[in-house]
PDB file of C-alpha atoms in Angstrom:
ATOM      1  CA  GLY A  64      10.068 -85.736 -51.442  1.00  0.00           C
ATOM      2  CA  ALA A  65      11.559 -82.339 -52.924  1.00  0.00           C
ATOM      3  CA  VAL A  66      13.669 -81.652 -49.739  1.00  0.00           C
ATOM      4  CA  VAL A  67      16.546 -78.857 -49.908  1.00  0.00           C
ATOM      5  CA  SER A  68      18.718 -78.572 -47.081  1.00  0.00           C
ATOM      6  CA  GLN A  69      20.714 -75.529 -46.259  1.00  0.00           C
ATOM      7  CA  HIS A  70      24.116 -75.443 -44.354  1.00  0.00           C
ATOM      8  CA  PRO A  71      25.348 -74.382 -41.663  1.00  0.00           C
ATOM      9  CA  SER A  72      21.667 -73.234 -40.145  1.00  0.00           C
ATOM     10  CA  ARG A  73      23.398 -70.216 -38.158  1.00  0.00           C
ATOM     11  CA  VAL A  74      26.891 -68.960 -38.441  1.00  0.00           C
ATOM     12  CA  ILE A  75      28.419 -66.266 -36.633  1.00  0.00           C
ATOM     13  CA  CYS A  76      31.728 -64.122 -38.023  1.00  0.00           C
ATOM     14  CA  LYS A  77      34.091 -61.854 -37.706  1.00  0.00           C
ATOM     15  CA  SER A  78      34.078 -58.909 -39.999  1.00  0.00           C
ATOM     16  CA  GLY A  79      36.463 -59.341 -42.827  1.00  0.00           C
ATOM     17  CA  THR A  80      36.075 -62.827 -43.174  1.00  0.00           C
ATOM     18  CA  SER A  81      34.368 -65.142 -45.415  1.00  0.00           C
ATOM     19  CA  VAL A  82      31.343 -67.446 -45.044  1.00  0.00           C
ATOM     20  CA  LYS A  83      30.241 -70.334 -47.386  1.00  0.00           C
ATOM     21  CA  ILE A  84      26.819 -71.372 -47.332  1.00  0.00           C
ATOM     22  CA  GLU A  85      25.641 -75.010 -49.139  1.00  0.00           C
ATOM     23  CA  CYS A  86      22.577 -75.444 -50.531  1.00  0.00           C
ATOM     24  CA  ARG A  87      21.431 -78.959 -51.868  1.00  0.00           C
ATOM     25  CA  SER A  88      18.537 -80.610 -53.071  1.00  0.00           C
ATOM     26  CA  LEU A  89      18.224 -83.838 -51.649  1.00  0.00           C
ATOM     27  CA  ASP A  90      15.827 -86.135 -53.765  1.00  0.00           C
ATOM     28  CA  PHE A  91      15.499 -84.098 -57.044  1.00  0.00           C
ATOM     29  CA  GLN A  92      18.018 -82.741 -59.420  1.00  0.00           C
ATOM     30  CA  ALA A  93      17.799 -78.532 -59.579  1.00  0.00           C
ATOM     31  CA  THR A  94      18.357 -77.365 -62.721  1.00  0.00           C
ATOM     32  CA  THR A  95      17.823 -74.126 -61.123  1.00  0.00           C
ATOM     33  CA  MET A  96      18.461 -72.688 -57.839  1.00  0.00           C
ATOM     34  CA  PHE A  97      17.969 -69.575 -56.145  1.00  0.00           C
ATOM     35  CA  TRP A  98      19.394 -67.392 -53.469  1.00  0.00           C
ATOM     36  CA  TYR A  99      17.502 -64.991 -51.196  1.00  0.00           C
ATOM     37  CA  ARG A 100      18.394 -62.386 -48.652  1.00  0.00           C
ATOM     38  CA  GLN A 101      15.359 -61.615 -45.575  1.00  0.00           C
ATOM     39  CA  PHE A 102      16.129 -58.883 -43.383  1.00  0.00           C
ATOM     40  CA  PRO A 103      14.116 -58.673 -40.282  1.00  0.00           C
ATOM     41  CA  LYS A 104      10.223 -58.139 -40.528  1.00  0.00           C
ATOM     42  CA  GLN A 105      11.009 -57.646 -44.242  1.00  0.00           C
ATOM     43  CA  SER A 106      10.021 -59.985 -47.817  1.00  0.00           C
ATOM     44  CA  LEU A 107      12.782 -62.026 -49.438  1.00  0.00           C
ATOM     45  CA  MET A 108      14.562 -60.320 -51.663  1.00  0.00           C
ATOM     46  CA  LEU A 109      16.284 -62.354 -55.029  1.00  0.00           C
ATOM     47  CA  MET A 110      20.104 -62.308 -54.721  1.00  0.00           C
ATOM     48  CA  ALA A 111      21.055 -64.197 -57.435  1.00  0.00           C
ATOM     49  CA  THR A 112      19.651 -67.221 -60.026  1.00  0.00           C
ATOM     50  CA  SER A 113      22.275 -70.032 -60.957  1.00  0.00           C
ATOM     51  CA  ASN A 114      21.719 -72.504 -63.801  1.00  0.00           C
ATOM     52  CA  GLU A 115      24.222 -75.584 -63.342  1.00  0.00           C
ATOM     53  CA  GLY A 116      27.176 -75.145 -64.875  1.00  0.00           C
ATOM     54  CA  SER A 117      26.786 -71.354 -65.878  1.00  0.00           C
ATOM     55  CA  LYS A 118      27.367 -68.307 -64.154  1.00  0.00           C
ATOM     56  CA  ALA A 119      24.472 -66.801 -61.890  1.00  0.00           C
ATOM     57  CA  THR A 120      22.659 -64.045 -62.827  1.00  0.00           C
ATOM     58  CA  TYR A 121      22.584 -61.432 -60.208  1.00  0.00           C
ATOM     59  CA  GLU A 122      19.814 -59.197 -59.536  1.00  0.00           C
ATOM     60  CA  GLN A 123      20.431 -54.755 -59.660  1.00  0.00           C
ATOM     61  CA  GLY A 124      22.669 -53.857 -56.513  1.00  0.00           C
ATOM     62  CA  VAL A 125      23.905 -57.086 -55.461  1.00  0.00           C
ATOM     63  CA  GLU A 126      27.336 -57.361 -55.934  1.00  0.00           C
ATOM     64  CA  LYS A 127      29.083 -60.309 -57.850  1.00  0.00           C
ATOM     65  CA  ASP A 128      32.133 -60.272 -56.335  1.00  0.00           C
ATOM     66  CA  LYS A 129      31.117 -60.368 -52.820  1.00  0.00           C
ATOM     67  CA  PHE A 130      28.228 -62.986 -53.477  1.00  0.00           C
ATOM     68  CA  LEU A 131      29.999 -65.297 -54.850  1.00  0.00           C
ATOM     69  CA  ILE A 132      27.871 -68.202 -56.110  1.00  0.00           C
ATOM     70  CA  ASN A 133      28.931 -71.856 -57.812  1.00  0.00           C
ATOM     71  CA  HIS A 134      26.276 -74.401 -59.055  1.00  0.00           C
ATOM     72  CA  ALA A 135      28.940 -77.003 -59.634  1.00  0.00           C
ATOM     73  CA  SER A 136      26.309 -79.962 -59.711  1.00  0.00           C
ATOM     74  CA  LEU A 137      22.371 -80.554 -60.420  1.00  0.00           C
ATOM     75  CA  THR A 138      22.133 -81.133 -56.378  1.00  0.00           C
ATOM     76  CA  LEU A 139      24.538 -78.440 -55.095  1.00  0.00           C
ATOM     77  CA  SER A 140      25.031 -74.608 -55.156  1.00  0.00           C
ATOM     78  CA  THR A 141      27.153 -72.856 -52.765  1.00  0.00           C
ATOM     79  CA  LEU A 142      27.033 -68.944 -51.758  1.00  0.00           C
ATOM     80  CA  THR A 143      30.318 -67.419 -50.328  1.00  0.00           C
ATOM     81  CA  VAL A 144      30.396 -64.037 -48.507  1.00  0.00           C
ATOM     82  CA  THR A 145      33.205 -62.631 -49.009  1.00  0.00           C
ATOM     83  CA  SER A 146      34.734 -59.615 -46.322  1.00  0.00           C
ATOM     84  CA  ALA A 147      31.855 -60.073 -44.302  1.00  0.00           C
ATOM     85  CA  HIS A 148      30.792 -56.912 -42.640  1.00  0.00           C
ATOM     86  CA  PRO A 149      28.004 -56.471 -40.025  1.00  0.00           C
ATOM     87  CA  GLU A 150      25.406 -55.106 -42.604  1.00  0.00           C
ATOM     88  CA  ASP A 151      25.454 -58.576 -44.092  1.00  0.00           C
ATOM     89  CA  SER A 152      24.274 -60.001 -41.130  1.00  0.00           C
ATOM     90  CA  SER A 153      20.615 -61.185 -42.428  1.00  0.00           C
ATOM     91  CA  PHE A 154      18.737 -64.792 -43.068  1.00  0.00           C
ATOM     92  CA  TYR A 155      19.975 -66.482 -46.273  1.00  0.00           C
ATOM     93  CA  ILE A 156      17.535 -68.593 -47.951  1.00  0.00           C
ATOM     94  CA  CYS A 157      18.330 -71.006 -51.107  1.00  0.00           C
ATOM     95  CA  SER A 158      15.426 -72.477 -52.884  1.00  0.00           C
ATOM     96  CA  ALA A 159      15.489 -75.367 -56.094  1.00  0.00           C
ATOM     97  CA  ARG A 160      13.359 -75.788 -59.196  1.00  0.00           C
ATOM     98  CA  GLY A 161      13.724 -79.259 -60.586  1.00  0.00           C
ATOM     99  CA  LEU A 162      14.090 -80.861 -63.785  1.00  0.00           C
ATOM    100  CA  ALA A 163      10.285 -81.898 -64.353  1.00  0.00           C
ATOM    101  CA  GLY A 164       8.970 -79.508 -67.109  1.00  0.00           C
ATOM    102  CA  ALA A 165       5.623 -78.813 -65.345  1.00  0.00           C
ATOM    103  CA  ASP A 166       7.317 -78.177 -62.068  1.00  0.00           C
ATOM    104  CA  TYR A 167       6.737 -74.623 -61.417  1.00  0.00           C
ATOM    105  CA  GLU A 168       7.385 -74.978 -57.787  1.00  0.00           C
ATOM    106  CA  GLN A 169      10.500 -73.767 -56.010  1.00  0.00           C
ATOM    107  CA  TYR A 170      11.447 -75.690 -53.096  1.00  0.00           C
ATOM    108  CA  PHE A 171      12.778 -73.732 -50.281  1.00  0.00           C
ATOM    109  CA  GLY A 172      15.786 -74.685 -47.728  1.00  0.00           C
ATOM    110  CA  PRO A 173      15.325 -73.902 -44.048  1.00  0.00           C
ATOM    111  CA  GLY A 174      17.872 -70.962 -44.109  1.00  0.00           C
ATOM    112  CA  THR A 175      20.907 -69.654 -42.714  1.00  0.00           C
ATOM    113  CA  ARG A 176      21.195 -66.846 -40.013  1.00  0.00           C
ATOM    114  CA  LEU A 177      24.441 -65.199 -40.496  1.00  0.00           C
ATOM    115  CA  THR A 178      25.839 -62.375 -37.973  1.00  0.00           C
ATOM    116  CA  VAL A 179      28.715 -60.704 -38.553  1.00  0.00           C
ATOM    117  CA  THR A 180      30.347 -59.564 -35.434  1.00  0.00           C
TER     118      THR A 180
ATOM    119  CA  GLY B 174       7.395 -51.691 -62.897  1.00  0.00           C
ATOM    120  CA  GLN B 175       6.285 -54.602 -61.220  1.00  0.00           C
ATOM    121  CA  ASN B 176       4.364 -54.756 -58.206  1.00  0.00           C
ATOM    122  CA  ILE B 177       2.808 -56.857 -55.512  1.00  0.00           C
ATOM    123  CA  ASP B 178       0.459 -55.573 -52.872  1.00  0.00           C
ATOM    124  CA  GLN B 179      -1.173 -56.817 -50.044  1.00  0.00           C
ATOM    125  CA  PRO B 180      -1.534 -55.836 -46.549  1.00  0.00           C
ATOM    126  CA  THR B 181       0.926 -55.512 -43.943  1.00  0.00           C
ATOM    127  CA  GLU B 182      -0.822 -56.926 -40.717  1.00  0.00           C
ATOM    128  CA  MET B 183      -4.197 -58.400 -39.979  1.00  0.00           C
ATOM    129  CA  THR B 184      -5.783 -59.969 -36.769  1.00  0.00           C
ATOM    130  CA  ALA B 185      -8.192 -62.684 -36.885  1.00  0.00           C
ATOM    131  CA  THR B 186      -9.437 -64.832 -33.697  1.00  0.00           C
ATOM    132  CA  GLU B 187      -9.094 -68.413 -33.267  1.00  0.00           C
ATOM    133  CA  GLY B 188     -11.743 -70.896 -35.029  1.00  0.00           C
ATOM    134  CA  ALA B 189     -12.905 -67.830 -37.218  1.00  0.00           C
ATOM    135  CA  ILE B 190     -12.163 -67.012 -41.107  1.00  0.00           C
ATOM    136  CA  VAL B 191      -9.642 -64.569 -42.670  1.00  0.00           C
ATOM    137  CA  GLN B 192      -9.182 -63.616 -46.538  1.00  0.00           C
ATOM    138  CA  ILE B 193      -5.726 -62.064 -47.104  1.00  0.00           C
ATOM    139  CA  ASN B 194      -5.904 -60.033 -50.687  1.00  0.00           C
ATOM    140  CA  CYS B 195      -3.235 -59.706 -53.249  1.00  0.00           C
ATOM    141  CA  THR B 196      -3.297 -57.624 -56.218  1.00  0.00           C
ATOM    142  CA  TYR B 197      -0.403 -57.683 -58.582  1.00  0.00           C
ATOM    143  CA  GLN B 198       0.922 -55.632 -61.732  1.00  0.00           C
ATOM    144  CA  THR B 199       3.491 -57.763 -63.476  1.00  0.00           C
ATOM    145  CA  SER B 200       5.115 -58.326 -66.506  1.00  0.00           C
ATOM    146  CA  GLY B 201       3.796 -61.411 -67.862  1.00  0.00           C
ATOM    147  CA  PHE B 202       1.971 -63.627 -65.602  1.00  0.00           C
ATOM    148  CA  ASN B 203       2.620 -67.628 -65.255  1.00  0.00           C
ATOM    149  CA  GLY B 204       1.115 -68.497 -62.184  1.00  0.00           C
ATOM    150  CA  LEU B 205       0.618 -66.993 -58.758  1.00  0.00           C
ATOM    151  CA  PHE B 206       1.776 -68.892 -55.486  1.00  0.00           C
ATOM    152  CA  TRP B 207       0.960 -68.168 -51.894  1.00  0.00           C
ATOM    153  CA  TYR B 208       3.661 -69.331 -48.782  1.00  0.00           C
ATOM    154  CA  GLN B 209       3.289 -69.657 -45.474  1.00  0.00           C
ATOM    155  CA  GLN B 210       6.465 -68.492 -43.148  1.00  0.00           C
ATOM    156  CA  HIS B 211       6.761 -69.116 -39.614  1.00  0.00           C
ATOM    157  CA  ALA B 212       9.192 -66.296 -37.802  1.00  0.00           C
ATOM    158  CA  GLY B 213      12.479 -67.465 -38.008  1.00  0.00           C
ATOM    159  CA  GLU B 214      12.024 -70.204 -40.833  1.00  0.00           C
ATOM    160  CA  ALA B 215      11.844 -70.503 -44.444  1.00  0.00           C
ATOM    161  CA  PRO B 216       8.848 -70.147 -46.635  1.00  0.00           C
ATOM    162  CA  THR B 217       6.419 -73.202 -47.555  1.00  0.00           C
ATOM    163  CA  PHE B 218       4.274 -73.679 -50.242  1.00  0.00           C
ATOM    164  CA  LEU B 219       0.891 -73.227 -49.547  1.00  0.00           C
ATOM    165  CA  SER B 220      -0.947 -72.918 -53.155  1.00  0.00           C
ATOM    166  CA  TYR B 221      -0.513 -72.503 -57.010  1.00  0.00           C
ATOM    167  CA  ASN B 222      -3.274 -70.677 -59.395  1.00  0.00           C
ATOM    168  CA  VAL B 223      -2.664 -70.311 -62.696  1.00  0.00           C
ATOM    169  CA  LEU B 224      -6.665 -70.212 -64.232  1.00  0.00           C
ATOM    170  CA  ASP B 225      -9.194 -68.095 -63.014  1.00  0.00           C
ATOM    171  CA  GLY B 226     -11.405 -69.507 -59.781  1.00  0.00           C
ATOM    172  CA  LEU B 227     -11.253 -71.183 -56.471  1.00  0.00           C
ATOM    173  CA  GLU B 228      -8.939 -73.998 -55.337  1.00  0.00           C
ATOM    174  CA  GLU B 229      -9.669 -75.535 -52.014  1.00  0.00           C
ATOM    175  CA  LYS B 230      -7.148 -77.334 -50.038  1.00  0.00           C
ATOM    176  CA  GLY B 231      -8.582 -78.253 -46.529  1.00  0.00           C
ATOM    177  CA  ARG B 232      -8.901 -75.374 -44.597  1.00  0.00           C
ATOM    178  CA  PHE B 233      -7.043 -73.081 -46.949  1.00  0.00           C
ATOM    179  CA  SER B 234      -8.687 -71.574 -50.662  1.00  0.00           C
ATOM    180  CA  SER B 235      -7.180 -69.507 -53.034  1.00  0.00           C
ATOM    181  CA  PHE B 236      -8.786 -67.427 -55.671  1.00  0.00           C
ATOM    182  CA  LEU B 237      -7.264 -66.083 -58.125  1.00  0.00           C
ATOM    183  CA  SER B 238      -8.815 -63.478 -60.963  1.00  0.00           C
ATOM    184  CA  ARG B 239      -6.192 -62.657 -63.784  1.00  0.00           C
ATOM    185  CA  SER B 240      -8.643 -59.613 -65.602  1.00  0.00           C
ATOM    186  CA  LYS B 241      -8.443 -57.811 -62.163  1.00  0.00           C
ATOM    187  CA  GLY B 242      -4.607 -58.959 -61.096  1.00  0.00           C
ATOM    188  CA  TYR B 243      -6.174 -60.164 -57.783  1.00  0.00           C
ATOM    189  CA  SER B 244      -5.740 -63.200 -55.549  1.00  0.00           C
ATOM    190  CA  TYR B 245      -6.966 -64.224 -52.153  1.00  0.00           C
ATOM    191  CA  LEU B 246      -6.021 -66.569 -49.251  1.00  0.00           C
ATOM    192  CA  LEU B 247      -9.024 -68.027 -47.461  1.00  0.00           C
ATOM    193  CA  LEU B 248      -7.946 -69.481 -44.081  1.00  0.00           C
ATOM    194  CA  LYS B 249     -10.831 -71.384 -42.156  1.00  0.00           C
ATOM    195  CA  GLU B 250     -11.355 -72.311 -38.987  1.00  0.00           C
ATOM    196  CA  LEU B 251      -8.507 -70.492 -37.528  1.00  0.00           C
ATOM    197  CA  GLN B 252      -5.947 -72.387 -35.217  1.00  0.00           C
ATOM    198  CA  MET B 253      -3.268 -70.390 -33.057  1.00  0.00           C
ATOM    199  CA  LYS B 254      -0.472 -72.391 -35.441  1.00  0.00           C
ATOM    200  CA  ASP B 255      -1.758 -70.497 -38.393  1.00  0.00           C
ATOM    201  CA  SER B 256      -0.156 -67.237 -37.024  1.00  0.00           C
ATOM    202  CA  ALA B 257       2.575 -66.412 -39.506  1.00  0.00           C
ATOM    203  CA  SER B 258       3.301 -64.417 -42.441  1.00  0.00           C
ATOM    204  CA  TYR B 259       1.658 -65.145 -45.538  1.00  0.00           C
ATOM    205  CA  LEU B 260       3.712 -64.199 -49.158  1.00  0.00           C
ATOM    206  CA  CYS B 261       2.090 -63.902 -52.202  1.00  0.00           C
ATOM    207  CA  ALA B 262       4.182 -64.396 -54.811  1.00  0.00           C
ATOM    208  CA  VAL B 263       3.487 -64.057 -59.032  1.00  0.00           C
ATOM    209  CA  MET B 264       5.425 -65.642 -61.440  1.00  0.00           C
ATOM    210  CA  ASP B 265       6.593 -63.533 -64.464  1.00  0.00           C
ATOM    211  CA  SER B 266       7.098 -64.119 -68.147  1.00  0.00           C
ATOM    212  CA  ASN B 267      10.892 -64.718 -67.283  1.00  0.00           C
ATOM    213  CA  TYR B 268       9.205 -67.832 -64.892  1.00  0.00           C
ATOM    214  CA  GLN B 269      10.805 -65.387 -61.962  1.00  0.00           C
ATOM    215  CA  LEU B 270       9.064 -64.929 -58.783  1.00  0.00           C
ATOM    216  CA  ILE B 271       8.150 -61.521 -57.743  1.00  0.00           C
ATOM    217  CA  TRP B 272       7.334 -61.508 -53.960  1.00  0.00           C
ATOM    218  CA  GLY B 273       4.826 -59.227 -51.703  1.00  0.00           C
ATOM    219  CA  ALA B 274       6.391 -57.880 -48.654  1.00  0.00           C
ATOM    220  CA  GLY B 275       4.183 -60.817 -46.951  1.00  0.00           C
ATOM    221  CA  THR B 276       0.880 -60.214 -44.391  1.00  0.00           C
ATOM    222  CA  LYS B 277       1.738 -60.789 -40.689  1.00  0.00           C
ATOM    223  CA  LEU B 278      -0.927 -62.763 -39.205  1.00  0.00           C
ATOM    224  CA  ILE B 279      -2.131 -62.703 -36.127  1.00  0.00           C
ATOM    225  CA  ILE B 280      -4.308 -65.267 -33.961  1.00  0.00           C
ATOM    226  CA  LYS B 281      -5.963 -63.994 -30.740  1.00  0.00           C
ATOM    227  CA  PRO B 282      -7.740 -66.963 -28.548  1.00  0.00           C
TER     228      PRO B 282
END
């Protein structure tokens, strides 16, 4: 159990276009979803935390108008990279935390490799 | 500020034992996690410690000392497939995960 999927797994887009990444919890309800970015040979960097039905909380330095996050249901969150630039090329990973009170663990999706040309 | 320290890289031999250390300073503590991450893949959960002591799970064990702000991950009977990055993360008082930079473990035959 506790499977999180991401789509697409890889995407190449042109500079100036927008890209949407989906994160789904397949067999549990995720009250909280997290979006991370990871550059090569670096650790995970939390971009934002989203709770179902409310606005996402963005980390310092992350532009909320550029990285649009929607957590419309307990099983789906989306990250839209708007007006993408080559420096946005990175590995984007989502994770989800469940409803159960003792469920402290974050379950990670497989990640999305974004390349902006 | 919040800080997680772990070595950048370690090398070990197949069949041997390796210990990866992690020290932390965070605002509050709600547990320490170890994750394994293979290149190009998302992290996978290895262990969670919230009380002092050693948690053993097969070839992997994790130790925590809250008073020292210290943890280690012990990997026994190393296999080539254990070559990966190992990430230490602490859950702070806001239940946010604070991540270390990861330790790249290289296993040699």
